[in-house]
Short mmCIF file of C-alpha atoms and ligand atoms in Angstrom, two decimals:
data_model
loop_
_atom_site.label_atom_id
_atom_site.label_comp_id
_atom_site.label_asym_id
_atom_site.label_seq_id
_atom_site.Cartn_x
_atom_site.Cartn_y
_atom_site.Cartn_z
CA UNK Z 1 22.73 7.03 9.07
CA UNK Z 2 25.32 6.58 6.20
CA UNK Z 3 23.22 8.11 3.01
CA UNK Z 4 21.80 5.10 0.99
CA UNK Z 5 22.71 4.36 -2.62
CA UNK Z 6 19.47 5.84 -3.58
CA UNK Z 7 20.69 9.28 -1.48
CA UNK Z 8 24.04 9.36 -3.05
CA UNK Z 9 24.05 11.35 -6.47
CA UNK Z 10 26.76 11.02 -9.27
CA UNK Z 11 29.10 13.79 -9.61
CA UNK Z 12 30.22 13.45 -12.99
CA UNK Z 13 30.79 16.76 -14.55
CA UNK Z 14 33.28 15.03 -17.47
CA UNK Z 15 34.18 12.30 -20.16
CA UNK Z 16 33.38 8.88 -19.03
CA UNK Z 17 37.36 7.48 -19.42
CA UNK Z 18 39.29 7.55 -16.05
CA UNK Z 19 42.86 9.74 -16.62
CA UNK Z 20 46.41 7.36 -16.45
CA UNK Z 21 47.75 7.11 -13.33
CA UNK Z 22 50.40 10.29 -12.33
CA UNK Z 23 47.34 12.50 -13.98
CA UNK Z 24 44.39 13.95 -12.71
CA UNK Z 25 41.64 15.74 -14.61
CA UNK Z 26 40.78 19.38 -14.23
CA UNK Z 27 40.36 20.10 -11.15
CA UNK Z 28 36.36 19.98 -10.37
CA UNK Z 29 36.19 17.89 -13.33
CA UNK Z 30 34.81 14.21 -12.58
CA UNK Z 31 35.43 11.23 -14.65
CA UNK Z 32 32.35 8.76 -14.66
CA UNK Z 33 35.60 5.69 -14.31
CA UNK Z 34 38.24 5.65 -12.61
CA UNK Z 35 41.16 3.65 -11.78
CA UNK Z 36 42.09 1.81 -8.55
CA UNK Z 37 43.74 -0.88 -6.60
CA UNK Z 38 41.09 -3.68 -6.57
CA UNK Z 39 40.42 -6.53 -3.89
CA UNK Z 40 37.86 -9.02 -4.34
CA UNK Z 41 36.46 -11.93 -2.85
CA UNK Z 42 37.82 -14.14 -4.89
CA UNK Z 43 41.34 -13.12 -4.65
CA UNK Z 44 41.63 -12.90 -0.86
CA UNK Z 45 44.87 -14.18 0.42
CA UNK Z 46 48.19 -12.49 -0.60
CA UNK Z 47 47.85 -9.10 -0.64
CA UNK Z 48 50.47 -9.62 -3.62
CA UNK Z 49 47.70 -11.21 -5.60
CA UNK Z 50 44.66 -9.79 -4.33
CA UNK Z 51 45.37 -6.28 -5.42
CA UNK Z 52 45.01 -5.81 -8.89
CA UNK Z 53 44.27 -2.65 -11.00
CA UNK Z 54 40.82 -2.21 -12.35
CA UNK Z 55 38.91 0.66 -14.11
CA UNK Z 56 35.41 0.97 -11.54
CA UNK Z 57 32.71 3.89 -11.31
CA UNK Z 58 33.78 6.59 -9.34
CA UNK Z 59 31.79 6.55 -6.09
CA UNK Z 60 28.71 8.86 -5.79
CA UNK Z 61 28.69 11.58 -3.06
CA UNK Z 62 25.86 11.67 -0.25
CA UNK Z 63 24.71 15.15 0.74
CA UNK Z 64 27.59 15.28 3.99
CA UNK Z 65 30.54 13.33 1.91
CA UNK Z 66 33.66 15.02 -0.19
CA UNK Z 67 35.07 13.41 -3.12
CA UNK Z 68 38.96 13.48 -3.03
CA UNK Z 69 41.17 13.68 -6.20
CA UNK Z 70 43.94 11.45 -4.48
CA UNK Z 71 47.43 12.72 -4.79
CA UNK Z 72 48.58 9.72 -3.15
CA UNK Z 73 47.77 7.21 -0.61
CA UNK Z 74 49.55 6.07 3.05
CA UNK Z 75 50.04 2.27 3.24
CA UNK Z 76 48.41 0.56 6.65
CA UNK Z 77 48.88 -2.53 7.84
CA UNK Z 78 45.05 -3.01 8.14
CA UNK Z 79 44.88 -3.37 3.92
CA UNK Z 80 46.60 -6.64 5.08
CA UNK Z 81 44.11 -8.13 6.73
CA UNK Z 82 41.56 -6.66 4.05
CA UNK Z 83 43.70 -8.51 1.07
CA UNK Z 84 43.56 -11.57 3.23
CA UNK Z 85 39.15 -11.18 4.17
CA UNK Z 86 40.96 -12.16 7.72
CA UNK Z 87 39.98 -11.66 10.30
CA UNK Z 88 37.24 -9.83 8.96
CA UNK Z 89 35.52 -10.42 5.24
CA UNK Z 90 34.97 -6.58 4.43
CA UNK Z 91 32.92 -7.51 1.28
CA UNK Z 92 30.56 -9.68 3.05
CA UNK Z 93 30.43 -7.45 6.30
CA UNK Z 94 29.34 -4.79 3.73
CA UNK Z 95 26.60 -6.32 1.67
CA UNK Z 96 25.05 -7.55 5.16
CA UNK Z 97 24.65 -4.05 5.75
CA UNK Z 98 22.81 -3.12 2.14
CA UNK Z 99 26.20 -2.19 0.39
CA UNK Z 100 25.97 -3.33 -3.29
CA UNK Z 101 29.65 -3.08 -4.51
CA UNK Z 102 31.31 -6.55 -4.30
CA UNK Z 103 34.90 -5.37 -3.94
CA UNK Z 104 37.00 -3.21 -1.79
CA UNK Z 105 38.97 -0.38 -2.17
CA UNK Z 106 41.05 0.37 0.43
CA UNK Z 107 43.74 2.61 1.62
CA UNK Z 108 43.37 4.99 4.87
CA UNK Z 109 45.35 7.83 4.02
CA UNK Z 110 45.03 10.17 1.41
CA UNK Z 111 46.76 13.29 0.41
CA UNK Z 112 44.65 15.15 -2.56
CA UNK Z 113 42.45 18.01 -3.69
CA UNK Z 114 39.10 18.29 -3.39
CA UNK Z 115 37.01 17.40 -6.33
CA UNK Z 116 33.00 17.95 -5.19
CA UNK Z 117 31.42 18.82 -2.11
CA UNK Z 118 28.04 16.85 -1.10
CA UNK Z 119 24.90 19.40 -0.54
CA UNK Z 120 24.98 19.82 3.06
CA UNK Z 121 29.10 20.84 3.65
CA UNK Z 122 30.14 23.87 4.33
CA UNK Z 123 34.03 25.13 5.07
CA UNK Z 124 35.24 23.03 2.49
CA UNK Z 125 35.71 23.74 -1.25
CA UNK Z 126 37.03 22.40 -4.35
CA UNK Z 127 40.64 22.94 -4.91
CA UNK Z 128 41.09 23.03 -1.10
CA UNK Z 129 44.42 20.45 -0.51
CA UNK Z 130 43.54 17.98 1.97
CA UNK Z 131 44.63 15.02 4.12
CA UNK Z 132 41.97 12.77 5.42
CA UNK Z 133 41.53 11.12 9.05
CA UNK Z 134 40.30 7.41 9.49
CA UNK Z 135 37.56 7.81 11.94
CA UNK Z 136 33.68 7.26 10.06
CA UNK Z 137 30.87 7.23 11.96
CA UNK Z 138 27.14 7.93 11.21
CA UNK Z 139 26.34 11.77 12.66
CA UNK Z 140 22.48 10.83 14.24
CA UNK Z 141 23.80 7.63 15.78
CA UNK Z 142 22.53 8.03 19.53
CA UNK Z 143 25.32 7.51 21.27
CA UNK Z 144 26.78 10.29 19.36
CA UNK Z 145 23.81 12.39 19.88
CA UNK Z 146 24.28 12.24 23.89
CA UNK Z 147 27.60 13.82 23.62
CA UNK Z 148 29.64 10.49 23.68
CA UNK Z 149 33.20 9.73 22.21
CA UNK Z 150 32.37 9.53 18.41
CA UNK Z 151 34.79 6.68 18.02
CA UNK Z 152 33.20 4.30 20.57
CA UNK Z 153 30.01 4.66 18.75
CA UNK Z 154 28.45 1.55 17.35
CA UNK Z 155 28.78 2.58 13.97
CA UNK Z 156 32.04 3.75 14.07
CA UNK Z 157 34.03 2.48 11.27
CA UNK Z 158 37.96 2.87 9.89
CA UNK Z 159 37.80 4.75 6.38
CA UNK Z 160 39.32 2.57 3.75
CA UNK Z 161 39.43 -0.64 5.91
CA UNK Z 162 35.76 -1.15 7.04
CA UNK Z 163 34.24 1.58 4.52
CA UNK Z 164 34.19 1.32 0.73
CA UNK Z 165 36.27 3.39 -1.74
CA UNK Z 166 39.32 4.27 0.25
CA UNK Z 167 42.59 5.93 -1.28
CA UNK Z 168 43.93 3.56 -3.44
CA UNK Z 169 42.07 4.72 -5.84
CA UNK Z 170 42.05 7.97 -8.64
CA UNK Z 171 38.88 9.55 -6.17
CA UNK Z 172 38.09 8.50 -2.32
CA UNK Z 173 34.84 9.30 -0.73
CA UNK Z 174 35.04 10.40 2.42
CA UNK Z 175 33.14 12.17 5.21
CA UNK Z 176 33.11 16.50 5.64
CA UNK Z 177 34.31 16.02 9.22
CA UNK Z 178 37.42 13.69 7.77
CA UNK Z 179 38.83 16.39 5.91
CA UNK Z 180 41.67 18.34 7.58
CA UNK Z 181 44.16 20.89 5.91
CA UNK Z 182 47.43 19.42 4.17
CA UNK Z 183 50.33 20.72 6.18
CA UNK Z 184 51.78 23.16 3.12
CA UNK Z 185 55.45 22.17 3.82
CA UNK Z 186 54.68 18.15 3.18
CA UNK Z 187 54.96 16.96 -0.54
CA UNK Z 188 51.45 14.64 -1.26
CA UNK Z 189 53.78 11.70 -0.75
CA UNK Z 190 55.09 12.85 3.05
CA UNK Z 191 51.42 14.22 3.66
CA UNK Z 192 49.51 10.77 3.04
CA UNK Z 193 51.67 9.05 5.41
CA UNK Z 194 51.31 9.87 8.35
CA UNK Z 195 47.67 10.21 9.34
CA UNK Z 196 46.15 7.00 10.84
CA UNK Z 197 49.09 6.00 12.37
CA UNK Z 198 50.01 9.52 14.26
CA UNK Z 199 45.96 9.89 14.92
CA UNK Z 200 46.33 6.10 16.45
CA UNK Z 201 48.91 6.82 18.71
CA UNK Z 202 47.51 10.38 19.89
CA UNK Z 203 44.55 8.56 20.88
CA UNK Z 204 46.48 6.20 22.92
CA UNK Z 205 48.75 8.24 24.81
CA UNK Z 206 46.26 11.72 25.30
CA UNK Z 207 42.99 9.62 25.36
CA UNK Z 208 42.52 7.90 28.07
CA UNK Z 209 41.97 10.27 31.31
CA UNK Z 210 43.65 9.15 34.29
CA UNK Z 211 46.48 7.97 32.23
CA UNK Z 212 47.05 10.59 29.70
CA UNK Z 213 50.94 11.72 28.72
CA UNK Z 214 52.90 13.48 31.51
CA UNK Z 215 56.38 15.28 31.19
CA UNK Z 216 59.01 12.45 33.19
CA UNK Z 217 57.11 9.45 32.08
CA UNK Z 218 58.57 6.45 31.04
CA UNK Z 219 57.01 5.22 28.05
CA UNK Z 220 57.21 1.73 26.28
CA UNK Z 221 57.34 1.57 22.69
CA UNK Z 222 56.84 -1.46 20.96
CA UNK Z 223 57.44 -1.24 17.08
CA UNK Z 224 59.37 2.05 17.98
CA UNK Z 225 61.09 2.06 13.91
CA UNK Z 226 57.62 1.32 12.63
CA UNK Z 227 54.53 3.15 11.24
CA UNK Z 228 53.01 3.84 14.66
CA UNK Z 229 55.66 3.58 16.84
CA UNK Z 230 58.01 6.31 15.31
CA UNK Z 231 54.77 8.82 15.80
CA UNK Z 232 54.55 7.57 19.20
CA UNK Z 233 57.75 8.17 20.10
CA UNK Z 234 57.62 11.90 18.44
CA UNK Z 235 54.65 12.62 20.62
CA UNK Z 236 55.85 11.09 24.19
CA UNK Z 237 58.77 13.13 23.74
CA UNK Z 238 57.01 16.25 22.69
CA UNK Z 239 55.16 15.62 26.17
CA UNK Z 240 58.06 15.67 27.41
CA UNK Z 241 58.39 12.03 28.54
CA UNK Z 242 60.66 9.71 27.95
CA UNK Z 243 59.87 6.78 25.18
CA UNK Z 244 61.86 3.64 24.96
CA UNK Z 245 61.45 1.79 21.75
CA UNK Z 246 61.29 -1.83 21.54
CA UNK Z 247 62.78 -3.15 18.09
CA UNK Z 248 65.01 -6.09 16.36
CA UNK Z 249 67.57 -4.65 15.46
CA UNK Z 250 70.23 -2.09 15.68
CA UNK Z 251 69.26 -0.57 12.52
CA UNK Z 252 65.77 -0.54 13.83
CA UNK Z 253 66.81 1.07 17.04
CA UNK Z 254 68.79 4.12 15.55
CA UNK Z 255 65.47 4.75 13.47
CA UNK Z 256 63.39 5.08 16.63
CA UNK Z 257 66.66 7.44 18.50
CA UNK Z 258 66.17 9.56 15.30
CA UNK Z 259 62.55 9.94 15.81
CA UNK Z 260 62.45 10.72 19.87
CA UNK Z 261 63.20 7.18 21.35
CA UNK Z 262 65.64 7.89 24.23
CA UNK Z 263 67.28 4.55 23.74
CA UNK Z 264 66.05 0.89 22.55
CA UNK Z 265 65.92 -2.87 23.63
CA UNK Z 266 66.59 -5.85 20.80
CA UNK Z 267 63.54 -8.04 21.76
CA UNK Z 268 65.84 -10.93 20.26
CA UNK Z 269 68.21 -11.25 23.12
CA UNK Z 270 64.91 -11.99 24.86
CA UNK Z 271 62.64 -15.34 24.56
CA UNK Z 272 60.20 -15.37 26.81
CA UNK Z 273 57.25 -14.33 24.35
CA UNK Z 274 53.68 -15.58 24.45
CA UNK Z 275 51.97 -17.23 26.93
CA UNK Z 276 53.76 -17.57 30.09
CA UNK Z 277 54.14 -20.68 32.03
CA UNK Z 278 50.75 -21.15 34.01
CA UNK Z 279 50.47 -20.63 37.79
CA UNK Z 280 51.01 -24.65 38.40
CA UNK Z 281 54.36 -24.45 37.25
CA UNK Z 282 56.61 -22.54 39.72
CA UNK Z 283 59.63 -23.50 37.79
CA UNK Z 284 58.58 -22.09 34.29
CA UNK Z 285 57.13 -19.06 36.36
CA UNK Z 286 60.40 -18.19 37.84
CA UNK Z 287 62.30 -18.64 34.56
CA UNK Z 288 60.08 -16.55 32.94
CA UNK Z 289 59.79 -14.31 35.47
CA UNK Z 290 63.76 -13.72 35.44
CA UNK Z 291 63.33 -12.95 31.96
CA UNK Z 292 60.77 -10.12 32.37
CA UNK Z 293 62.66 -8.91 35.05
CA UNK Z 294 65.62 -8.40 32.65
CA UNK Z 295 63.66 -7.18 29.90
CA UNK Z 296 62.49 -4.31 32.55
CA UNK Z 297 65.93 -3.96 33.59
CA UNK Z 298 67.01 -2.54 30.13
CA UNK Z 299 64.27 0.14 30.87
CA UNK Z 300 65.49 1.38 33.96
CA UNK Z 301 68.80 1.32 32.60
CA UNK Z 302 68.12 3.40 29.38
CA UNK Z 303 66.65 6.02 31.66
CA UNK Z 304 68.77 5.67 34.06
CA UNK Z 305 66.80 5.13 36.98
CA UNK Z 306 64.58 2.49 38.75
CA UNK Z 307 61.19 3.97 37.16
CA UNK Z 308 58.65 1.35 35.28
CA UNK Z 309 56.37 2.50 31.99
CA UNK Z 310 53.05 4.78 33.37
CA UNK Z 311 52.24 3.74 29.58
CA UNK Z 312 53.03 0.76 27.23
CA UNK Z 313 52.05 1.43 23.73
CA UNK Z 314 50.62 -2.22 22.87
CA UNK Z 315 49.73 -3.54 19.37
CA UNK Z 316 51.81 -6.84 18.74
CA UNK Z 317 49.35 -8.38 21.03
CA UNK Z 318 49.81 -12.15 22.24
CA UNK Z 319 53.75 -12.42 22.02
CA UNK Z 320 53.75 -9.29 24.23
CA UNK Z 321 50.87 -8.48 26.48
CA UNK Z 322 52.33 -10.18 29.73
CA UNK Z 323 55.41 -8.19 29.16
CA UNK Z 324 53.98 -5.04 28.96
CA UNK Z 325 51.53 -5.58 32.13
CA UNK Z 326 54.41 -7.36 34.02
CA UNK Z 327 57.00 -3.88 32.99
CA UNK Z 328 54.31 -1.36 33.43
CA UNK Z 329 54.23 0.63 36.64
CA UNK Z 330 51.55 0.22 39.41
CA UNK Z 331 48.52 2.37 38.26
CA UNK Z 332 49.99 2.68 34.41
CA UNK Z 333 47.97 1.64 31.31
CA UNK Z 334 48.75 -0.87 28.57
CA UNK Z 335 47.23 0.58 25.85
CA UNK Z 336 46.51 -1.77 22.68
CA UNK Z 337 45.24 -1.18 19.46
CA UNK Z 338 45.93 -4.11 17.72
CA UNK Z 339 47.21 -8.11 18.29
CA UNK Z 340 49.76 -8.24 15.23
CA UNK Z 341 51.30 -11.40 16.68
CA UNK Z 342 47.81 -13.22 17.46
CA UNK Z 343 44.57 -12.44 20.23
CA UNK Z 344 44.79 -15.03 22.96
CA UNK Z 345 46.72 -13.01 25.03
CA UNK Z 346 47.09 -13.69 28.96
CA UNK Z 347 46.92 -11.61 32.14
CA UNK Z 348 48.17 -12.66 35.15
CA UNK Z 349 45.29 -11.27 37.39
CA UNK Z 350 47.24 -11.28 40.59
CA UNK Z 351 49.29 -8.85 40.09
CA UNK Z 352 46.87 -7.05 37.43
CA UNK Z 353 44.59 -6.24 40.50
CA UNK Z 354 46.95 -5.56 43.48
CA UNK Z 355 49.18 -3.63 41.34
CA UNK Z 356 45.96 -1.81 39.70
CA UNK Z 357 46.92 -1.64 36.64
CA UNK Z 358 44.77 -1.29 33.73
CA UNK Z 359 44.72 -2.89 30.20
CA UNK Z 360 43.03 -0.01 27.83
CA UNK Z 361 41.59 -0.88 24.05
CA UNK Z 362 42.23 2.16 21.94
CA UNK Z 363 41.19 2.04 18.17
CA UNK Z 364 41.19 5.15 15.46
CA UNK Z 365 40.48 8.83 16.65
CA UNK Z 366 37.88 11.21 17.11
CA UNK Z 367 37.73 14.80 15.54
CA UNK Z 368 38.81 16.60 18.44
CA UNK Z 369 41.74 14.22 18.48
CA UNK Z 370 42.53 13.97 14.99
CA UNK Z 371 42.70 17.78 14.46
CA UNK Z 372 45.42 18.41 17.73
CA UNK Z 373 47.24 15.74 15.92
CA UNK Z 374 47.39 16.70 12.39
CA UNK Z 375 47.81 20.43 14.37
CA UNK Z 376 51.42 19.23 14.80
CA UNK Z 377 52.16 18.11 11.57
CA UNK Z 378 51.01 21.33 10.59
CA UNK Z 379 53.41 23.37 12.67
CA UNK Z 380 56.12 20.73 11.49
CA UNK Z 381 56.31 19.57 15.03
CA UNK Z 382 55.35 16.06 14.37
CA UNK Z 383 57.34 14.33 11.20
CA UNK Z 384 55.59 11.95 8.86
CA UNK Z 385 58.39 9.32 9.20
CA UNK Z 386 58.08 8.51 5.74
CA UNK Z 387 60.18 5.63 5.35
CA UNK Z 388 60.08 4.98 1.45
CA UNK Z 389 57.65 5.92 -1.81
CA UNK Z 390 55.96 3.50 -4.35
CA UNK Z 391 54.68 3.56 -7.68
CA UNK Z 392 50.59 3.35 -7.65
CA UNK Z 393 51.02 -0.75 -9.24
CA UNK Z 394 53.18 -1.93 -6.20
CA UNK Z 395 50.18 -1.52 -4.05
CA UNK Z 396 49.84 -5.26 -3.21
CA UNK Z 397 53.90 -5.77 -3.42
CA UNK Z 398 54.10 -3.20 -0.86
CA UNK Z 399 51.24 -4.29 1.56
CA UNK Z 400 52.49 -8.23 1.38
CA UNK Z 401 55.88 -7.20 2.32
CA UNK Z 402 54.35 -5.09 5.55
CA UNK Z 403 52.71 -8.68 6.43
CA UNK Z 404 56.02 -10.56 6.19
CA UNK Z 405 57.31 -7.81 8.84
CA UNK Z 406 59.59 -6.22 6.19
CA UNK Z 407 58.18 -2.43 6.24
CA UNK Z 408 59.03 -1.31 9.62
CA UNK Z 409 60.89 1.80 8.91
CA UNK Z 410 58.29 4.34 9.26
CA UNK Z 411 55.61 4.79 6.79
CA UNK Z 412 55.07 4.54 2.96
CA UNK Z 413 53.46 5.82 0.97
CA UNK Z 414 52.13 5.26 -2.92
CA UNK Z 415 51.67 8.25 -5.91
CA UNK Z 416 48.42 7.63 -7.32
CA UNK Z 417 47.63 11.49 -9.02
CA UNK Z 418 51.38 12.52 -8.01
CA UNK Z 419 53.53 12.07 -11.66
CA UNK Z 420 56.28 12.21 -9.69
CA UNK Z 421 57.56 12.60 -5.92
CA UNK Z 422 58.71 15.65 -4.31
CA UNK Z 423 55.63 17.69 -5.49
CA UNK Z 424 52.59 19.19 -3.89
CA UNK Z 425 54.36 21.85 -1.44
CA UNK Z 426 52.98 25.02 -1.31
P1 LIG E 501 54.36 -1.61 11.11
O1 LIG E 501 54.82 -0.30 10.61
O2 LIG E 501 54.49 -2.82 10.24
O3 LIG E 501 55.12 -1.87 12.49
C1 LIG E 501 54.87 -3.03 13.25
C2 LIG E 501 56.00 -3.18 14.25
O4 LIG E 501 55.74 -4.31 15.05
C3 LIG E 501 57.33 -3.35 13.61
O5 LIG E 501 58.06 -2.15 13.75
C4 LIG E 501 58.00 -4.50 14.37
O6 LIG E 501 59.17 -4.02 14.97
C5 LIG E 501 56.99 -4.84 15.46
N1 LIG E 501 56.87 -6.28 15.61
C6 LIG E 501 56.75 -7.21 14.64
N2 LIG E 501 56.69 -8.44 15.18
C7 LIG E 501 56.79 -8.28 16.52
C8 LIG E 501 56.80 -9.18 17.61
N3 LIG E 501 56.71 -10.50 17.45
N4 LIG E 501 56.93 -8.67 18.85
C9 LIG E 501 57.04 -7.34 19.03
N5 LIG E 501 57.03 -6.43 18.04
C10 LIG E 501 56.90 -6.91 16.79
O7 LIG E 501 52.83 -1.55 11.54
P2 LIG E 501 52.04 -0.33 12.22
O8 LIG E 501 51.49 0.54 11.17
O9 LIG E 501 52.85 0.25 13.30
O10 LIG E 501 50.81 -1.13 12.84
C11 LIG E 501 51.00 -2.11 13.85
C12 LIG E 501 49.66 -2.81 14.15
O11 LIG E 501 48.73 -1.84 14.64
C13 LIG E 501 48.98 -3.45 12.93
O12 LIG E 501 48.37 -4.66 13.31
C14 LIG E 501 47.93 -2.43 12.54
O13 LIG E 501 46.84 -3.00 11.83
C15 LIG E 501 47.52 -1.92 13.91
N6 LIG E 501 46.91 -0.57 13.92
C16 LIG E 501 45.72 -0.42 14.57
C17 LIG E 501 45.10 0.81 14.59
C18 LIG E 501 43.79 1.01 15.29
O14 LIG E 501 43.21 2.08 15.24
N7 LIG E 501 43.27 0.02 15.99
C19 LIG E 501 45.70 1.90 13.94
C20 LIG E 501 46.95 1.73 13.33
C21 LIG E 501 47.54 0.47 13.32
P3 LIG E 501 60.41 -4.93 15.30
O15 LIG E 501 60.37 -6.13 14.43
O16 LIG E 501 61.58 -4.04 15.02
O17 LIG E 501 60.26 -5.26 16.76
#
């Protein structure tokens, strides 16, 4: 089980005022306050507004957690839906399970140095410089004790979206077996980017077995200039497969080539999004069936042979879903970790079954996973992407503009102990 608030001790070894943002105390030293990006309940709605900077308590650390002096923090879409408490109030969700605090702090990635070290971890030590990875779950849950994918477990959580005290503030709490090394050749700013997004898309393309990455596949990219789809394209084509990014734009398109994309479709010369004409209506069927067709065309033609996707990397959701199972090749996956564009999305069965393909949920990472992945980063194989930097206060300017669709050139990132960018390589 996550400790209780009873099991969780304070770590406060200093003065009782947090340090301005750009600073960080001593390292080892622990203010009793500290500063963060706030949202609460009563603010939910536009991320613009529901941020706002407030001096809290810096969290207490259970006997298996690590307190993080952040550096700075990697922006996620899923701070989006926290700012809005859609679809899922993360305050309330909390408090139903005994949490106290009636705010959140999010923020998924963090680059930083470790502060204090709960009782029971070993291998990690203050000082050490750190990245974190999003995947939370409780160690003794049973379905983790019979050996079973951590990140299926039922109380497997995303740090900083579904757990408290994420990395947009001065300290995150996190979990021992989050903690991975800081690739030394990354400034904080390049190393908090990457991390949930690259961990994402590892899981989605080397998770699934039967459908895992193979050198010569064709690989569909949707999102390829954005956070996850410029990692996925970096790791299809260090498979040695062949990624095609779906964007809208040109712009968009050479940002996906420079990142691995072999070549790019503009969704906007297409229009036959969403649901698809039902099976009543043989006219709208064949209409949009030419359409798809086309769409699938501009594959074959980018690779330059009549071969379909053996994987679709999925996350708008509704708008795309019958295009990606319609494109992908007999026996491939759609693999979808998210419905950006809406839920209700529709199969058509018939050709779902006789073509066998399969339609594979995929959410966070496991350890094993999320070590091979930051592995690469590491040996400066995989790029962060990092599209642009922020100051700490444009936390909730930053996060409403990736919900208008604006951010879709890689990832950002925010200083928060940073004074300045360009620091933190070793
Ligand atoms: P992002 O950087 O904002 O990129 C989203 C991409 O979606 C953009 O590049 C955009 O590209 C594309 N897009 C927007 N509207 C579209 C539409 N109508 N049809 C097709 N494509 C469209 O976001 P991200 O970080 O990649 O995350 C994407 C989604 O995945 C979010 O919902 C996020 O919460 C989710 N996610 C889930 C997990 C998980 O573990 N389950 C992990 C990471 C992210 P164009 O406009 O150029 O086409």
């Amino acid at each position: 089980m996550s400790p209780t608030a009873d099991e969780r001790r304070p770590v406060v070894t200093s003065g009782a005022e947090p340090t301005p943002i750009g600073q960080l105390p001593p390292v080892g030293q622990v203010p009793a306050t500290m500063q963060a990006q706030v949202i609460r309940p009563s603010r939910y709605g536009d991320p613009l507004t529901a941020f706002q900077p407030e001096t809290v308590p810096t969290p207490q650390l259970g006997p298996d957690e690590v307190l993080i002096g952040v550096m700075a923090a990697g922006i996620n879409y899923n701070n989006v839906w926290a700012a809005r408490g859609y679809p899922v109030d993360q305050v309330a969700v909390r408090q139903k399970r005994g949490e106290t605090e009636d705010f959140h702090i999010g923020g998924s990635d963090a680059s930083g140095i470790v502060y204090a070290v709960g009782e029971n971890v070993t291998g990690i030590t203050i000082g050490d410089h750190v990245i974190t990875h999003p995947g939370v779950w409780n160690a003794d849950d049973p379905w983790i004790a019979r050996g079973k994918d951590p990140m299926i477990a039922p109380s497997a959580r995303i740090y900083g979206y579904d757990t408290n005290y994420g990395s947009f503030g001065q300290f995150t709490r996190v979990q021992a077996h989050q903690v991975l090394p800081k690739a030394p050749h990354l400034t904080w700013e390049q190393a908090a980017a990457p991390t949930l997004v690259g961990t994402t898309a590892y899981r989605m393309l080397h998770g699934w077995s039967g459908n895992t990455l193979s050198e010569g596949d064709v690989v569909l990219v949707w999102g390829g200039s954005g956070g996850l789809g410029t990692q996925a394209c970096q790791l299809a084509r260090l498979a040695g497969a062949l990624p095609v990014a779906v964007v809208s734009d040109p712009e968009r398109g050479a940002f996906a080539e420079k990142y691995g994309a072999v070549g790019w479709i503009n969704r906007r010369d297409f229009d036959h999004w969403g649901i698809p004409p039902l099976v009543d209506d043989a006219t709208g069927q064949k209409a949009w069936t030419q359409s798809a067709r086309a769409f699938g065309k501009r594959i074959w033609d980018i690779v330059g042979e009549r071969k379909d996707p053996a994987i679709v990397f999925e996350h708008p959701g509704a708008s795309t879903i019958p295009t990606s199972i319609f494109v992908c090749e007999a026996g491939g996956m759609v693999v979808v970790c998210a419905g950006t564009t809406g839920y209700d999305a529709m199969v058509d069965l018939r050709y779902h079954w006789t073509r066998q393909k399969r339609l594979q949920g995929s959410h966070g990472t496991n350890d094993e996973q999320a070590r091979a992945y930051n592995d690469l980063v590491v040996a400066g194989k995989v790029d962060p992407c990092l599209g642009r930097v922020e100051p700490f206060d444009a936390i909730g300017r930053v996060h409403a503009a990736m919900g208008r669709g604006e951010d879709v050139f890689g990832n950002v990132s925010v200083l928060v102990g940073a004074a300045e960018p360009g620091l933190g390589r070793q």
